[in-house]
Amino acid sequence: MSIVEVKNLTFGYEDGLLFENVSFDVNEGDFAAIVGDNGVGKSTMIKLLLGLIKPNQGEVRILGNNVRDMKDFTSVGYVPQNSGALASSFPASVEEIIKYSIHDRKISKSDRNRRVDEALDTVGLKDMRKKLMRELSGGQQQRVMLARVLINRPGILILDEPTVGIDGESVDRLLEILHNLNIDDKVTILMVTHDLQSVAPYINKVLCISDHSLAEESAALGATVVHAHSHKHSNEHINHIHCAACESNGHGECDCAEHHHHRHDIKNNCDCSDNEQGGEHHA
């Protein structure tokens, strides 16, 4: 099922086109990355997907609805670029920022508090709820901004360069959280990134923007696919989880079931698809 559909999209400014006749789909359960050089229009594509700007031609659909006609975007969670740093300038606590981001104002106080607890637990910040945003690290601030959209329980997450400005350990933590959301909660994720190497273990689709076009590509073979939660295979002593592509394409009895670490090299150890490329569609 297509969650995001872009058909024959053309868009440009007075000084020239950014996109010409671009078409692509993001399917339910995908973890997709939009990549490309600076200035090619990655963030502009996000604005088009969210209906913040209108294409010159073509259409964008989310969950089957043309974004031009959508009035309710509660099914979409959007984390803008540098949103954590911007939020740190407000004299608000972590709890306040998350709680008052709930779209449904009719829910009870107890349900509101429960949702705050769930969101903070998901991003690993329950002990930070009373802290002011400016007291947190950059990585923690970014996780708060993720919790801010998760409180509305979206089915799709769109993130614009969420790893910019945070340290490597924080990047790893954030990507693990996103991976768990993708696999455990079946959240579809579309993320603009400049760091394909870091996200490659988690994604199953790469959308590369260049020369006014967008092409779907496979990430390099040999990337380490990350397994984040329990799933039984033939070896009952080994638990692991598939990447997004394994979840959607099915998974055979491959060598990764024999590995004692929650990682395996898809080039050498695992053929989880039916094609001759082995793990090409994994990451």
Coordinates of C-alpha atoms in Angstrom, one line a residue:
M1 CA 0.0 0.0 0.0
S2 CA 1.4 3.4 -1.0
I3 CA 1.5 5.9 1.9
V4 CA 3.1 8.7 -0.2
E5 CA 2.5 9.0 -3.9
V6 CA 4.2 11.6 -6.1
K7 CA 3.1 11.7 -9.7
N8 CA 4.7 13.7 -12.5
L9 CA 5.7 16.5 -10.1
T10 CA 7.3 19.6 -11.5
F11 CA 8.4 22.5 -9.3
G12 CA 10.7 25.5 -9.7
Y13 CA 11.3 29.1 -8.8
E14 CA 11.8 32.0 -11.1
D15 CA 15.5 31.2 -11.4
G16 CA 14.8 27.6 -12.7
L17 CA 13.4 24.2 -12.1
L18 CA 14.2 22.0 -9.1
F19 CA 12.1 19.0 -10.2
E20 CA 10.7 17.9 -13.5
N21 CA 8.2 15.1 -13.9
V22 CA 9.3 13.4 -10.7
S23 CA 7.4 10.3 -9.6
F24 CA 7.9 8.0 -6.7
D25 CA 6.1 6.0 -4.0
V26 CA 6.8 5.3 -0.3
N27 CA 4.9 2.2 0.8
E28 CA 3.5 1.2 4.1
G29 CA 6.4 0.0 6.4
D30 CA 9.2 1.6 4.4
F31 CA 12.1 3.4 6.0
A32 CA 13.1 5.7 3.1
A33 CA 15.9 8.2 2.9
I34 CA 16.0 11.2 0.6
V35 CA 19.6 12.1 -0.3
G36 CA 21.3 14.5 -2.6
D37 CA 23.8 17.3 -2.7
N38 CA 23.2 20.7 -1.0
G39 CA 20.8 22.9 -3.0
V40 CA 19.2 20.1 -5.0
G41 CA 15.8 20.6 -3.2
K42 CA 15.6 17.9 -0.5
S43 CA 13.9 20.2 2.0
T44 CA 11.8 21.6 -0.8
M45 CA 10.5 18.1 -1.5
I46 CA 9.4 17.8 2.1
K47 CA 7.5 21.1 1.9
L48 CA 5.8 19.7 -1.3
L49 CA 4.9 16.5 0.5
L50 CA 3.3 18.4 3.4
G51 CA 1.4 20.8 1.1
L52 CA 3.3 23.8 2.4
I53 CA 4.1 24.8 -1.2
K54 CA 2.3 23.8 -4.4
P55 CA 3.8 22.1 -7.4
N56 CA 3.7 23.7 -10.8
Q57 CA 2.4 20.5 -12.2
G58 CA 1.7 17.0 -10.9
E59 CA 0.3 15.8 -7.6
V60 CA 1.2 14.6 -4.2
R61 CA -1.0 12.1 -2.3
I62 CA -0.7 11.0 1.3
L63 CA -2.8 8.0 2.4
G64 CA -4.6 8.4 -0.9
N65 CA -5.5 12.0 -0.4
N66 CA -4.3 14.9 -2.5
V67 CA -2.4 17.1 -0.1
R68 CA -4.0 20.2 -1.7
D69 CA -7.3 19.0 -0.2
M70 CA -6.1 17.7 3.1
K71 CA -7.2 19.6 6.2
D72 CA -6.2 16.9 8.8
F73 CA -2.5 16.0 8.9
T74 CA -2.7 14.2 12.3
S75 CA -1.6 11.0 10.7
V76 CA 1.7 12.6 9.7
G77 CA 4.4 13.5 12.2
Y78 CA 6.8 16.1 10.9
V79 CA 10.1 16.9 12.6
P80 CA 11.7 20.0 10.9
Q81 CA 15.4 20.7 10.6
N82 CA 17.1 22.1 13.8
S83 CA 13.8 22.0 15.6
G84 CA 15.4 20.9 18.9
A85 CA 17.8 23.9 18.9
L86 CA 14.9 26.3 18.1
A87 CA 12.8 24.9 20.9
S88 CA 15.6 25.4 23.4
S89 CA 15.0 29.2 23.2
F90 CA 11.5 28.8 24.8
P91 CA 11.3 28.7 28.7
A92 CA 9.3 25.5 28.6
S93 CA 9.9 22.1 30.1
V94 CA 10.1 18.9 28.2
E95 CA 6.7 17.8 29.5
E96 CA 5.1 21.1 28.6
I97 CA 6.4 21.0 25.0
I98 CA 5.1 17.5 24.5
K99 CA 1.8 17.8 26.3
Y100 CA 0.7 20.9 24.5
S101 CA 1.5 19.4 21.1
I102 CA -1.5 17.0 21.3
H103 CA -3.9 17.9 18.5
D104 CA -7.0 16.4 20.1
R105 CA -8.1 18.8 22.8
K106 CA -11.0 16.7 23.8
I107 CA -9.0 13.9 25.4
S108 CA -9.0 13.6 29.2
K109 CA -6.2 14.8 31.5
S110 CA -5.3 11.3 32.4
D111 CA -5.1 10.2 28.8
R112 CA -3.0 13.2 28.0
N113 CA -0.6 12.4 30.8
R114 CA -0.5 8.7 29.7
R115 CA 0.4 9.8 26.2
V116 CA 3.2 12.0 27.5
D117 CA 4.6 9.0 29.5
E118 CA 4.4 6.8 26.4
A119 CA 6.1 9.3 24.2
L120 CA 8.9 10.0 26.7
D121 CA 9.4 6.3 27.3
T122 CA 9.7 5.7 23.5
V123 CA 12.5 8.2 23.2
G124 CA 14.2 7.3 26.5
L125 CA 13.7 10.6 28.3
K126 CA 11.2 9.8 31.1
D127 CA 13.6 11.1 33.7
M128 CA 14.0 14.4 31.9
R129 CA 10.3 15.5 31.8
K130 CA 10.7 18.4 34.2
K131 CA 13.9 19.7 32.7
L132 CA 13.9 22.9 30.6
M133 CA 14.8 22.4 27.0
R134 CA 17.9 24.5 27.3
E135 CA 19.2 22.2 29.9
L136 CA 19.3 19.2 27.5
S137 CA 22.0 18.2 25.1
G138 CA 21.4 18.6 21.3
G139 CA 20.6 14.9 20.9
Q140 CA 18.2 15.0 23.8
Q141 CA 16.5 18.0 22.4
Q142 CA 16.0 16.3 19.1
R143 CA 14.5 13.3 20.8
V144 CA 12.0 15.6 22.6
M145 CA 11.0 17.0 19.2
L146 CA 10.4 13.4 18.1
A147 CA 8.3 12.7 21.2
R148 CA 6.4 15.9 20.4
V149 CA 5.0 14.4 17.2
L150 CA 4.8 10.8 18.5
I151 CA 2.2 11.9 21.1
N152 CA -0.3 12.1 18.3
R153 CA 0.5 8.6 17.2
P154 CA 1.2 9.2 13.5
G155 CA 1.3 6.4 11.0
I156 CA 4.0 8.2 9.0
L157 CA 7.0 10.2 10.2
I158 CA 8.7 12.8 7.9
L159 CA 12.0 14.2 9.2
D160 CA 14.2 16.8 7.7
E161 CA 17.9 16.3 8.6
P162 CA 17.2 15.1 12.1
T163 CA 20.9 14.1 12.8
V164 CA 22.4 17.5 11.9
G165 CA 24.2 19.2 14.8
I166 CA 24.2 16.2 17.2
D167 CA 27.1 13.9 18.2
G168 CA 27.7 10.4 16.8
E169 CA 26.4 8.6 19.9
S170 CA 23.2 10.7 19.8
V171 CA 22.8 9.9 16.1
D172 CA 23.0 6.2 16.9
R173 CA 20.4 6.5 19.7
L174 CA 18.0 8.5 17.5
L175 CA 18.3 6.0 14.6
E176 CA 17.7 3.0 16.9
I177 CA 14.5 4.7 18.2
L178 CA 13.3 5.3 14.6
H179 CA 14.2 1.7 13.7
N180 CA 12.1 0.4 16.6
L181 CA 9.2 2.6 15.6
N182 CA 9.5 1.3 12.0
I183 CA 9.7 -2.4 12.9
D184 CA 7.7 -2.6 16.2
D185 CA 5.0 0.0 15.6
K186 CA 4.9 -0.3 11.8
V187 CA 5.5 3.5 11.4
T188 CA 6.4 4.5 7.8
I189 CA 9.4 6.8 7.9
L190 CA 10.7 9.2 5.2
M191 CA 13.9 11.1 6.2
V192 CA 16.0 13.7 4.5
T193 CA 19.6 13.1 5.3
H194 CA 23.1 13.9 4.2
D195 CA 24.6 11.0 6.1
L196 CA 23.7 7.9 4.1
Q197 CA 26.4 5.9 5.8
S198 CA 24.8 6.2 9.3
V199 CA 21.3 5.5 8.2
A200 CA 22.1 2.7 5.7
P201 CA 21.7 -0.1 8.3
Y202 CA 18.1 0.9 9.0
I203 CA 16.6 1.8 5.6
N204 CA 15.1 -0.2 2.7
K205 CA 14.7 2.6 0.2
V206 CA 17.0 5.4 -1.0
L207 CA 15.5 8.3 -3.0
C208 CA 18.3 10.3 -4.7
I209 CA 17.7 13.8 -6.0
S210 CA 19.9 15.2 -8.7
D211 CA 19.6 17.1 -12.0
H212 CA 15.9 18.0 -11.5
S213 CA 15.0 14.3 -11.1
L214 CA 14.6 11.7 -8.3
A215 CA 15.7 8.1 -8.7
E216 CA 15.2 5.2 -6.4
E217 CA 18.5 3.5 -5.6
S218 CA 19.7 0.7 -3.4
A219 CA 22.2 1.4 -0.7
A220 CA 25.6 -0.3 -1.0
L221 CA 25.8 -4.0 -0.4
G222 CA 27.8 -4.9 2.6
A223 CA 26.0 -2.5 4.9
T224 CA 25.4 -3.9 8.4
V225 CA 21.7 -4.5 8.9
V226 CA 20.6 -3.7 12.5
H227 CA 18.3 -6.1 14.4
A228 CA 16.6 -4.3 17.2
H229 CA 14.1 -6.5 18.8
S230 CA 13.2 -10.2 19.4
H231 CA 12.1 -12.5 16.6
K232 CA 12.5 -16.3 16.8
H233 CA 14.3 -18.2 14.1
S234 CA 15.2 -21.8 13.8
N235 CA 18.0 -21.5 16.3
E236 CA 15.9 -21.0 19.5
H237 CA 18.7 -19.4 21.4
I238 CA 19.1 -16.5 19.0
N239 CA 16.7 -13.6 18.8
H240 CA 16.8 -10.9 16.2
I241 CA 14.7 -8.6 14.1
H242 CA 14.6 -7.9 10.4
C243 CA 15.2 -4.6 8.7
A244 CA 12.3 -2.8 7.0
A245 CA 12.9 -4.6 3.7
C246 CA 12.9 -8.0 5.4
E247 CA 9.6 -7.1 7.0
S248 CA 8.0 -6.3 3.7
N249 CA 9.6 -8.9 1.5
G250 CA 9.7 -11.9 3.8
H251 CA 12.7 -13.5 5.3
G252 CA 14.2 -17.0 4.7
E253 CA 16.2 -19.3 6.9
C254 CA 19.5 -17.4 6.3
D255 CA 22.8 -17.4 8.1
C256 CA 22.0 -14.4 10.2
A257 CA 19.9 -16.7 12.5
E258 CA 23.2 -18.2 13.6
H259 CA 24.9 -15.0 14.6
H260 CA 25.2 -14.2 18.3
H261 CA 25.5 -10.5 17.7
H262 CA 22.4 -8.4 16.7
R263 CA 24.1 -7.5 13.4
H264 CA 25.1 -9.3 10.3
D265 CA 26.8 -8.4 7.0
I266 CA 24.2 -8.7 4.3
K267 CA 26.8 -9.1 1.5
N268 CA 28.4 -12.1 3.0
N269 CA 26.0 -13.8 5.3
C270 CA 22.4 -13.3 4.3
D271 CA 20.2 -13.6 1.2
C272 CA 16.8 -12.5 2.4
S273 CA 15.2 -11.7 -1.0
D274 CA 14.3 -13.8 -4.0
N275 CA 16.5 -11.9 -6.4
E276 CA 20.0 -12.6 -7.5
Q277 CA 21.4 -9.6 -5.7
G278 CA 21.2 -11.1 -2.3
G279 CA 20.6 -8.4 0.2
E280 CA 20.4 -5.5 -2.2
H281 CA 17.0 -4.3 -1.1
H282 CA 17.9 -4.3 2.6
A283 CA 20.2 -1.4 3.0

